XYZ file of C-alpha atoms in Angstrom:
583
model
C -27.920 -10.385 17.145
C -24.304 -11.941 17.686
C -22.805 -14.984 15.882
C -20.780 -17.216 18.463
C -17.879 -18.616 17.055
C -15.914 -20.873 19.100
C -11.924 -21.487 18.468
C -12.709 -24.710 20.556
C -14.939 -27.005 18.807
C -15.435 -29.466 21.580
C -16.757 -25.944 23.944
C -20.494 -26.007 24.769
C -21.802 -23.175 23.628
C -22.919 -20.899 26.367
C -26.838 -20.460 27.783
C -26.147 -16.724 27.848
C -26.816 -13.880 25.931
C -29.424 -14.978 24.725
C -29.416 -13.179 21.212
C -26.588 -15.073 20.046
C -26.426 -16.929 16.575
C -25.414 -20.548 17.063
C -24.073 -22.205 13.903
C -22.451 -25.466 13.286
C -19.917 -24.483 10.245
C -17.300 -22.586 12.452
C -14.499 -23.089 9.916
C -16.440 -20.624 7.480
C -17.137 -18.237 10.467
C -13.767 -18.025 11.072
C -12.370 -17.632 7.537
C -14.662 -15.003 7.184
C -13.600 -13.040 10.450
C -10.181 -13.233 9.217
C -10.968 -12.217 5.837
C -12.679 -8.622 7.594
C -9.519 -8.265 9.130
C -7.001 -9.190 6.505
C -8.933 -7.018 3.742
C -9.634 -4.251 6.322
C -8.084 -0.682 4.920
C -8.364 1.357 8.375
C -9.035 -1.521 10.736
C -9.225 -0.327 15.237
C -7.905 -2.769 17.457
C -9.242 -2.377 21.178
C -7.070 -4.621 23.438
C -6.783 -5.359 27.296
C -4.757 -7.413 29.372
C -5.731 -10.439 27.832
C -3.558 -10.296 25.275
C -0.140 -9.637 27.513
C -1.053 -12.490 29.853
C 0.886 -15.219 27.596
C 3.983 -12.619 28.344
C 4.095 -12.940 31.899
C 1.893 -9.961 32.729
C -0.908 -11.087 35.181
C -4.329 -9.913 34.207
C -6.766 -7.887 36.838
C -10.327 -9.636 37.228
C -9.700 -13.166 36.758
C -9.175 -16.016 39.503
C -5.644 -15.740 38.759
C -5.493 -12.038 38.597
C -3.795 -9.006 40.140
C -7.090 -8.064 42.125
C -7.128 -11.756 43.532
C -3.331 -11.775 44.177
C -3.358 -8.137 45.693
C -6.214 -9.001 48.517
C -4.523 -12.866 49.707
C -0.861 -11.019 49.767
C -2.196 -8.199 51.931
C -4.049 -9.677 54.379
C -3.803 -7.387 57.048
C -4.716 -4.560 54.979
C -8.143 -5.662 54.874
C -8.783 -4.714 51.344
C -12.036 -5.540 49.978
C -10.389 -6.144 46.796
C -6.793 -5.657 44.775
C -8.895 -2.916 42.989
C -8.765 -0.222 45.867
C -4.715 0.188 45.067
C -6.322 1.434 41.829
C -8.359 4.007 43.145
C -7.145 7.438 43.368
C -7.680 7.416 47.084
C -4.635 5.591 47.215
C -2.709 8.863 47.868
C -4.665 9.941 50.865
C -2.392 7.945 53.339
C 1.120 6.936 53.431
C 0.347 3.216 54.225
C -1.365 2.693 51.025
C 0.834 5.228 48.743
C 3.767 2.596 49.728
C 1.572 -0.298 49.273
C 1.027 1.114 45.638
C 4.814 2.170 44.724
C 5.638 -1.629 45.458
C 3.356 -2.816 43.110
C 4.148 -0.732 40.478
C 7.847 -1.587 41.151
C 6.623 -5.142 40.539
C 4.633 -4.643 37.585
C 7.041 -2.377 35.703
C 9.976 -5.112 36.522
C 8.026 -7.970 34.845
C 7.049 -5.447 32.118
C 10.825 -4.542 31.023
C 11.750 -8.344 30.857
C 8.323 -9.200 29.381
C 8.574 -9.972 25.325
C 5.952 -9.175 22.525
C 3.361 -12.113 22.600
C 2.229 -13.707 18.422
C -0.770 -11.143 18.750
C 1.966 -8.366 19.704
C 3.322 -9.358 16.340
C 0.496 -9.269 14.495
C -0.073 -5.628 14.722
C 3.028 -5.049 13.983
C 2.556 -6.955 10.797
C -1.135 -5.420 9.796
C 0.798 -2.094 10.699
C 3.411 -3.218 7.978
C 0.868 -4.243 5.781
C -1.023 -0.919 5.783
C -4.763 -2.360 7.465
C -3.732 -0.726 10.820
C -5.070 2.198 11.551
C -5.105 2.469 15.616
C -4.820 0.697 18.707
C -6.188 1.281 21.536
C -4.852 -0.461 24.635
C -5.693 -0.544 28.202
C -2.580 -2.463 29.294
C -0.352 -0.250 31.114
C 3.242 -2.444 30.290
C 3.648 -0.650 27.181
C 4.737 -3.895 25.184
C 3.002 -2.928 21.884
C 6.252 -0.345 21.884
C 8.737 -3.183 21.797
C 6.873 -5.314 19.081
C 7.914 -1.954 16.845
C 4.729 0.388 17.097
C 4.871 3.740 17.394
C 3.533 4.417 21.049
C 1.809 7.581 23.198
C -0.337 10.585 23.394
C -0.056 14.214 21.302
C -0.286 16.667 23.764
C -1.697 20.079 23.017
C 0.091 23.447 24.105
C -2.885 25.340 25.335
C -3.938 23.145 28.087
C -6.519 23.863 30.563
C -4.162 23.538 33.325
C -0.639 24.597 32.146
C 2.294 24.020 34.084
C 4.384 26.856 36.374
C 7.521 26.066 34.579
C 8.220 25.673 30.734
C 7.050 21.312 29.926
C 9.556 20.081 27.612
C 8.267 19.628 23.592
C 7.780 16.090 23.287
C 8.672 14.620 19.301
C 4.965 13.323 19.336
C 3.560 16.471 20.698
C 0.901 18.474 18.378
C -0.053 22.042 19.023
C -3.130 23.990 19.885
C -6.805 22.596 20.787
C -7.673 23.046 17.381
C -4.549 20.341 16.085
C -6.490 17.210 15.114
C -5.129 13.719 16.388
C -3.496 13.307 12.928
C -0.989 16.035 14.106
C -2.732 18.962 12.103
C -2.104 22.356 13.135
C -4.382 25.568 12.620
C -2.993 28.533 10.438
C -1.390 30.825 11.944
C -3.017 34.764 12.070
C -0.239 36.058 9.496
C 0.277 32.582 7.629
C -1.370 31.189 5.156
C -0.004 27.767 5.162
C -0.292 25.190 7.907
C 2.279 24.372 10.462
C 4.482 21.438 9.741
C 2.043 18.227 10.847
C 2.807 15.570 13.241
C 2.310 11.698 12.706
C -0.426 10.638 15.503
C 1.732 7.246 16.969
C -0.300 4.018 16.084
C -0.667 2.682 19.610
C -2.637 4.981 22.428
C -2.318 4.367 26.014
C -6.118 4.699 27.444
C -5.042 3.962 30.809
C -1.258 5.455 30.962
C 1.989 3.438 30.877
C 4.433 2.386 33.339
C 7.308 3.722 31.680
C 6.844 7.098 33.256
C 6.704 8.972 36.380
C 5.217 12.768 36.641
C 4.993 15.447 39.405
C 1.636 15.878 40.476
C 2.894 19.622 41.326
C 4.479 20.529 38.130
C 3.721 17.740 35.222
C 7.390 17.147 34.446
C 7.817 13.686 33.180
C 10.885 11.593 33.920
C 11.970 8.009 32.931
C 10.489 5.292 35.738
C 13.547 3.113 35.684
C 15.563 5.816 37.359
C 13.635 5.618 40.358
C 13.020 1.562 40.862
C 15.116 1.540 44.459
C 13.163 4.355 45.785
C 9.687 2.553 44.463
C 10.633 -0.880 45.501
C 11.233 0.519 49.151
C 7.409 1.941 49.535
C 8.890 5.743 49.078
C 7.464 8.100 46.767
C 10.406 10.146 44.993
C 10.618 13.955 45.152
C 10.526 15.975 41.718
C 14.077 17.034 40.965
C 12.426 20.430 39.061
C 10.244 21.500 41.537
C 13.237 20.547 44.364
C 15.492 22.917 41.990
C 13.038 25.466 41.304
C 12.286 26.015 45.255
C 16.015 26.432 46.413
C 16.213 28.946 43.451
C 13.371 30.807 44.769
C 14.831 30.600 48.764
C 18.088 32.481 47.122
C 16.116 35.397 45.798
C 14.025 35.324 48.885
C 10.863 34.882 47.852
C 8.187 32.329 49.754
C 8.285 28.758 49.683
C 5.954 26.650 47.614
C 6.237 23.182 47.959
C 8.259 20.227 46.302
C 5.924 17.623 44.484
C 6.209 13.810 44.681
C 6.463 11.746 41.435
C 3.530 8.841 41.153
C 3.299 6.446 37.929
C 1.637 7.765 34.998
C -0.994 5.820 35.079
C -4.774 6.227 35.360
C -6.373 5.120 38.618
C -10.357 4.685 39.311
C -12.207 7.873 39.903
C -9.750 10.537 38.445
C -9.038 12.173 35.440
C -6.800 11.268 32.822
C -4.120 13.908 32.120
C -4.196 13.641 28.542
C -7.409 12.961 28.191
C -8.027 15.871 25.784
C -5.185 14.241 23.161
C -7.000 10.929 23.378
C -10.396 12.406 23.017
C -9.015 14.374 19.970
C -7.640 10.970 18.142
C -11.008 9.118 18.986
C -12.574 11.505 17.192
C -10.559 11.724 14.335
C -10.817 8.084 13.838
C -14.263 7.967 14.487
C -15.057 10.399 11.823
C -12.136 10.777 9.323
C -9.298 13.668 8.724
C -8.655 15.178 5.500
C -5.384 13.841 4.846
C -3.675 10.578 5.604
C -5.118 6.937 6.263
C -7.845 7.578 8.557
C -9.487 10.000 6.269
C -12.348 8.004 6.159
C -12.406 6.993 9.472
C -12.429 3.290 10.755
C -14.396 0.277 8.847
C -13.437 -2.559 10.836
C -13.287 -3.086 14.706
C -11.574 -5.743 16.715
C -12.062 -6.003 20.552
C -9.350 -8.672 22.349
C -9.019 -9.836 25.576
C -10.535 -6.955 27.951
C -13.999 -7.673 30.053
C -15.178 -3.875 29.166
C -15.716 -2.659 32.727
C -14.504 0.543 32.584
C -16.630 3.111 31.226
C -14.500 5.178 29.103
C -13.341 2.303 27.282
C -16.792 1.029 26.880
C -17.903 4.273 25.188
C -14.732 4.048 23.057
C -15.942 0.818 21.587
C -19.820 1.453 21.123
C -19.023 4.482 19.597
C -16.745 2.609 16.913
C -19.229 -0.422 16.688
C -21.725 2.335 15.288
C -19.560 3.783 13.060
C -18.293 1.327 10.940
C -21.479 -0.737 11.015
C -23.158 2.565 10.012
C -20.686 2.693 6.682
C -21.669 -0.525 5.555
C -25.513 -1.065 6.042
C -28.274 0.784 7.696
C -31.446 -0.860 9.082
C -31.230 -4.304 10.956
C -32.966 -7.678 10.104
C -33.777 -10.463 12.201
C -32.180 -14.166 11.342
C -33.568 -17.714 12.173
C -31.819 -19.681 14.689
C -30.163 -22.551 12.513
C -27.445 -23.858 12.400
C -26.337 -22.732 9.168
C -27.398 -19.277 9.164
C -26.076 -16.088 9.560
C -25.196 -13.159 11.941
C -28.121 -11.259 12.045
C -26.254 -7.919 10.640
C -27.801 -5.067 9.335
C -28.909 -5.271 6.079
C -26.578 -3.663 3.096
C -27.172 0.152 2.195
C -28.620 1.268 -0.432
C -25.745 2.840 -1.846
C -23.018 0.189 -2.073
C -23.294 -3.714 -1.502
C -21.507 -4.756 1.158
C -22.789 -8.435 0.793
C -20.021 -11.433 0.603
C -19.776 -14.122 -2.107
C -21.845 -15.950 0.389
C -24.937 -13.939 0.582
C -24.076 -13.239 4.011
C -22.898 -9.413 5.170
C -19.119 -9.266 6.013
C -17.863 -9.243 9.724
C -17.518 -5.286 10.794
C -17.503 -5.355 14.805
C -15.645 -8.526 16.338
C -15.135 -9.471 19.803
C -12.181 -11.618 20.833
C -12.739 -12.967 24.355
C -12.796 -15.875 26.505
C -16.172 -14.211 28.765
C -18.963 -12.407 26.556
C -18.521 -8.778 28.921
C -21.750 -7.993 31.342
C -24.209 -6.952 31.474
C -24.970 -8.512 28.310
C -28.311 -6.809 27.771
C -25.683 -3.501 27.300
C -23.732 -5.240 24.389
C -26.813 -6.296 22.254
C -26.166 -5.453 18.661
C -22.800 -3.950 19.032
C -21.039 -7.086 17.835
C -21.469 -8.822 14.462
C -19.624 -11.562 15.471
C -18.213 -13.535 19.282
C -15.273 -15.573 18.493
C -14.596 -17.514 21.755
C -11.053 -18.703 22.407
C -7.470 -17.426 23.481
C -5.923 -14.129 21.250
C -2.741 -16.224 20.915
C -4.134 -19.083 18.994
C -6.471 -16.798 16.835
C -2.815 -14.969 15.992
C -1.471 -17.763 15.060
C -3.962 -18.480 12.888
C -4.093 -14.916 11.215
C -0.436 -15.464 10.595
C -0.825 -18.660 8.410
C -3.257 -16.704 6.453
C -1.337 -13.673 5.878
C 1.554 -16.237 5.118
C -0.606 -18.459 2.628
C -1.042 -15.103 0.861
C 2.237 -13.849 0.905
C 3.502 -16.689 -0.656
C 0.739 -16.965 -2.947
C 1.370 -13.161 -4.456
C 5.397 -14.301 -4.447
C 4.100 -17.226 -6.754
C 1.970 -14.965 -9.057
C 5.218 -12.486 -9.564
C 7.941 -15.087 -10.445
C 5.028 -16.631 -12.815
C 4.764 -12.808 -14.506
C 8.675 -12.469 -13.852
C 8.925 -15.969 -15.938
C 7.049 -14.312 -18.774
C 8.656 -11.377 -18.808
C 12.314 -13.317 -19.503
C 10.475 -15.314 -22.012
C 9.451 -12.476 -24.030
C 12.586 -10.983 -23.856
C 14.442 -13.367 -24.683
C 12.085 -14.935 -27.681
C 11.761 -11.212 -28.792
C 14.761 -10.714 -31.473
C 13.914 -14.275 -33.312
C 10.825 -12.714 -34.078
C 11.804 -9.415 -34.999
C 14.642 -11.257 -37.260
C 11.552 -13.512 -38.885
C 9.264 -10.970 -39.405
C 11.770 -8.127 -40.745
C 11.534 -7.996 -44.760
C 14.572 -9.132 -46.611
C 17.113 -6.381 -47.524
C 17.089 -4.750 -50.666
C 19.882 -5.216 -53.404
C 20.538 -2.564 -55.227
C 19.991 -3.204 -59.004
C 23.236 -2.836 -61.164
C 21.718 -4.495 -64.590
C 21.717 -2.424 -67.530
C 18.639 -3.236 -69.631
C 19.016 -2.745 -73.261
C 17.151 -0.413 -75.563
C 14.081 -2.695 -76.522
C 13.639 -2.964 -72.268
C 14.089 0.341 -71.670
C 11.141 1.510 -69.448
C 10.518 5.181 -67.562
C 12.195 3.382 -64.515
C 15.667 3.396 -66.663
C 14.581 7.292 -66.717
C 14.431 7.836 -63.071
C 17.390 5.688 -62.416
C 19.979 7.514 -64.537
C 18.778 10.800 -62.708
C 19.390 9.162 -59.558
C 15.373 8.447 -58.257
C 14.882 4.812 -57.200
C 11.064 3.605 -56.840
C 9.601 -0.089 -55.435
C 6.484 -2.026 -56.131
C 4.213 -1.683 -53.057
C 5.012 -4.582 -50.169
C 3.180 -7.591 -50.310
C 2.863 -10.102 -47.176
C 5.561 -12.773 -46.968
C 3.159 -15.187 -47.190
C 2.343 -14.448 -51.074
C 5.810 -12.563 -51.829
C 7.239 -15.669 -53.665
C 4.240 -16.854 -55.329
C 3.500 -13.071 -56.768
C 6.769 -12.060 -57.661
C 6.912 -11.868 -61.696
C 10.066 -14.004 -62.393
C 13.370 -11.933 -64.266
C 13.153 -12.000 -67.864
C 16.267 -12.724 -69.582
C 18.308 -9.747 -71.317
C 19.321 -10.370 -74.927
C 23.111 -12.001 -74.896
C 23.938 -8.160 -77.072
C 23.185 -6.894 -73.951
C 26.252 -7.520 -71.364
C 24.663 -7.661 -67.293
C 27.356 -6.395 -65.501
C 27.423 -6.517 -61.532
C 29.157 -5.308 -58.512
C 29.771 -4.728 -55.090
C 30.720 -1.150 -56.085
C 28.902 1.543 -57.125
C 28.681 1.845 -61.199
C 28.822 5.488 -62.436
C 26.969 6.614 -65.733
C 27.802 9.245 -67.699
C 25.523 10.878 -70.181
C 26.946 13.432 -72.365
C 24.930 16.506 -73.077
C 25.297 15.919 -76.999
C 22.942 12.986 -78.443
C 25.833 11.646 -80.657
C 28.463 10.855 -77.704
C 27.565 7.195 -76.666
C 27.076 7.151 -72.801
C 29.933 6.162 -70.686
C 29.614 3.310 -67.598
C 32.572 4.063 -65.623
C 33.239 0.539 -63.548
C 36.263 1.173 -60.695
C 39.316 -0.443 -60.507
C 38.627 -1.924 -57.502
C 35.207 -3.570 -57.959
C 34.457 -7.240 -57.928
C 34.070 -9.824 -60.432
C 30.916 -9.057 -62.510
C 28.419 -12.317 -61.391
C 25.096 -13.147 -63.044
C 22.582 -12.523 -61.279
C 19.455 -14.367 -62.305
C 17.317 -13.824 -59.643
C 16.975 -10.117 -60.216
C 12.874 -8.597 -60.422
C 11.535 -7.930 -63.760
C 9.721 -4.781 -64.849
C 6.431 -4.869 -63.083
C 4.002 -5.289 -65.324
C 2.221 -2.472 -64.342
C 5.031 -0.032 -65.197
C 5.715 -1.637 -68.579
C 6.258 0.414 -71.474
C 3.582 -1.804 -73.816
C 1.105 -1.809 -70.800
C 1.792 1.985 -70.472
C 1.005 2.554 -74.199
C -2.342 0.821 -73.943
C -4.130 3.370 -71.693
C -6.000 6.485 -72.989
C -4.001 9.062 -74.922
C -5.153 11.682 -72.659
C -4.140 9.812 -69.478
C -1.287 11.121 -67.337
C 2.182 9.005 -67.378
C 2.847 7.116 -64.183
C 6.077 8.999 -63.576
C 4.900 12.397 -63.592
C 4.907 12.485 -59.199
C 9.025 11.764 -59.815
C 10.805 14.782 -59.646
C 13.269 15.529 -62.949
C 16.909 15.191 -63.201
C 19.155 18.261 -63.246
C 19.915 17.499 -67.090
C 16.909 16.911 -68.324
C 13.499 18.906 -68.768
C 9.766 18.332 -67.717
C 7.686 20.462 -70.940
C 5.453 18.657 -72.391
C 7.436 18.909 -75.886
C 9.443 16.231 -74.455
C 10.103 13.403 -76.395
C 8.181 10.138 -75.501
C 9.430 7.110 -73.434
C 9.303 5.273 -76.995
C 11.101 7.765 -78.534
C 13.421 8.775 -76.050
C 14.350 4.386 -76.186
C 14.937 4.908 -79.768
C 17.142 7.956 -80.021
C 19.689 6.331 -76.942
C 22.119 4.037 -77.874
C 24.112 1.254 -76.375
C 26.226 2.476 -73.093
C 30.087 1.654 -73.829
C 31.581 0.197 -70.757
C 35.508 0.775 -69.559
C 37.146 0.577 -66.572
C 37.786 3.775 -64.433
């Protein structure tokens, strides 16, 4: 079943099919179409002339078409319909070969002045924002190449019907039957490595272009501009190669073979398509996946705009794609009520992955655009998931707010971050300067004999050793305060280094060497204490068998580590007071 979605709220909903979905909340409908298509990752866009129409190119099968306007301009020529100048039968007499180079003089005039329409411009902005993977179009004005997209058909070398004369490479061509429509090439017999590949362009003429001519002797392909006079007057150019290649041939004598007439590459009723085997080879790719690039996985989303689907190639094209990306997102099929709030009666999620939507409802994989649901209907049941009714312009327009909306909302949520960023930053170095820990002073009091402590020991030989960090928090509350030197006892301080000399001989007082250019001695009475836990009398009161607490420090070069070493008490009592002097 189909859900019919009309862009028109005051439209009565049609009598016909009669397995469409009718529902009453179109805005949600139509939010959720546009969400398949703006979170699409390899979305196919199928397109006919309905979507060039609002650039001045006429359409062929409505009131107001070319077929119409073809029969009441002609009407001597007693054609049944515009459509016979579209049949490749056209050729078989000069009356109606001139009747058809007029109208192709027409139609590729109001093609080169024609601009890109708002739906021209939105795949040019899904191609921009990576959700493109292919169009397909059956317009022959070639406009999608002017709204920026890269535009035409690989070729292949080893055709089935290769030209008499050497075809000029095109940029776009690929090689060999075996080069997939992503541009891959086959190794080659003595190579192990690929040729160099070949980007597939984005848009692909089904139905040829107007921007060409070719030789139906010889295939050449020249511009169609250069030959508008001789189209406009009814005349069907010569080829300039073969006319070149037959007065070489008259020189060296050999037979004539004929000079071919150029006729617009494009693909009439009831003939073959001359690169059908390139578009038949991109299909495919899509349809299934590559191994490199963005169609690996082949399509997941497909959007059909503005074409009637009467021809039968392009009707395959699109049931062929309807299957395969319903087919990656859900398996069986289950039948919906009519109401007005329900549903699109779309197959039902596979067991592998949910593919359900935050409203219980599965998402929107095979959309039809169109003002006409295509007949028969009875051959389009259960290829769409959804009908939206209405003109591709306006739906553009729409898709363009969205995409707009979330543009600017992802340019909101990076100046937000971008915000935060310079915040940090710049709050960064007052918190590194109120969380570093204060500098340490280095201590220049002397401490007399009765204070003398193992950490007087490791001083003088040049070892310095701190209590272990407590947190900030507690660092003022813990810290033992100074105890006061006896007034004997002089506290001198400076900004310069103090030097202390210890003679080798016990009776030689030691000597504190102060330099001539040190600063004023200060009091400092703010220095640490002796912690308690490296206090001589606290030392003393462990076991006797108990290591010291300086035993990990290495020695002094003057002094020795044997264990007939005098005591920390003794070694206090044999020292005596340093004599101080200036350097």
């Amino acid at each position: 079943m189909t859900l019919f979605v009309p862009l028109d709220h005051n439209q009565a909903p049609p009598s016909f099919p009669s397995f469409l979905v009718h529902t009453h909340d179109v805005h949600h409908h139509i939010r959720k179409a546009i969400r398949a298509i703006l979170k699409a990752r390899r979305l196919v866009v199928v397109c006919g002339a309905g979507i060039s129409v609002h650039a001045g190119i006429p359409d062929f099968r409505s009131p107001t078409g070319l077929f119409q306007t073809l029969k009441r301009d002609n009407p001597k020529e007693a054609l049944t319909s515009g459509k016979d100048l579209f049949d490749a039968s056209v050729f078989n007499s000069e009356h109606t070969t001139s009747l058809f180079c007029q109208m192709i003089a027409q139609l590729s005039g109001l093609s080169q002045v024609a601009s890109p329409t708002p739906f021209h411009q939105l795949l040019r902005t899904l191609d921009e924002r990576g959700r493109l993977l292919r169009v397909y179009t059956q317009n022959i004005d070639a406009i999608e190449s002017k709204s920026g997209l890269s535009f035409g058909v690989p070729e292949f070398e080893d055709k089935r019907c290769k030209p008499r004369s050497r075809v000029k490479t095109s940029p776009t061509t690929g090689p060999s039957d075996h080069t997939s429509s992503t541009g891959f090439t086959p190794p080659q017999p003595n190579s192990r490595l690929p040729s160099p590949t070949v980007e597939v362009p984005r848009c692909i003429p089904l139905h040829g272009t107007l921007q060409t001519l070719h030789c139906q002797t010889c295939t050449h392909t020249f511009p169609l501009e250069d030959y508008m006079d001789s189209l406009t007057s009814g005349t069907p150019p010569y080829c300039p190669e073969c006319t070149q290649m037959e007065e070489t041939r008259q020189l060296v004598g050999k037979r004539a073979r004929g000079v071919g007439k150029l006729r617009p590459s494009v693909v009439l009723y009831n003939e073959l398509h001359k690169d059908g085997e390139g578009v038949g080879e991109v299909v495919r790719r899509d349809l299934v996946g590559g191994s490199k690039g963005k169609g690996r996985s082949g399509a997941d989303v497909l959007l059909v705009v503005g074409t009637s689907l009467r021809v039968p190639g392009t009707k395959r094209i699109v049931r062929e794609f309807s299957k395969a990306v319903r087919s990656r997102g859900s398996n069986s099929s289950k039948e919906f009520p009519e109401s007005p709030s329900t549903c699109a009666a779309i197959p039902s999620p596979s067991p592998r992955r949910s593919v359900e939507s935050k409203d219980g409802c599965s998402p929107m994989k095979s959309i039809y655009l169109n003002f006409d649901f295509p007949v028969p209907t009875r051959e389009w049941e259960g290829v769409f998931d959804a009908w939206i009714q209405g003109d591709a312009q306006s739906f553009a327009h729409t898709l363009m707010n969205e995409i707009a909306k979330e543009v600017a909302a992802k340019e909101a949520v990076l100046e937000r971050k971008r915000k935060r960023e310079e915040e940090a930053m710049s709050g960064e170095p007052t918190e590194v300067t109120d969380q570093a820990p204060p500098t340490k002073k280095r201590k220049t009091v002397i401490q007399n004999a009765g204070e003398t402590t193992s950490s007087q020991k490791r001083t003088s030989s040049g070892g310095s050793r701190s209590a272990p960090r407590k947190p900030r928090s507690t660092r003022k509350s813990t810290q033992p305060t100074p105890s006061k030197a006896p007034a004997s006892a002089s506290k001198p301080t400076s900004t310069e280094k103090l030097f202390i000399r210890i003679p080798s001989s016990s009776k030689r007082r030691p000597e504190v060497l102060i330099p001539s250019r040190a600063a004023p001695i200060k009091e400092h009475g703010n220095l640490p204490a002796t912690p308690p836990a490296s206090h001589p009398k606290h030392r003393l009161r462990g076991s006797a068998g108990s290591k010291r607490d300086n035993e990990h420090y290495p020695p002094s070069d003057n002094t020795s580590t044997t264990d007939n070493e005098l005591s920390d008490v003794e070694v206090v009592d044999e020292m005596t007071l340093p004599v101080f002097r200036s350097a």
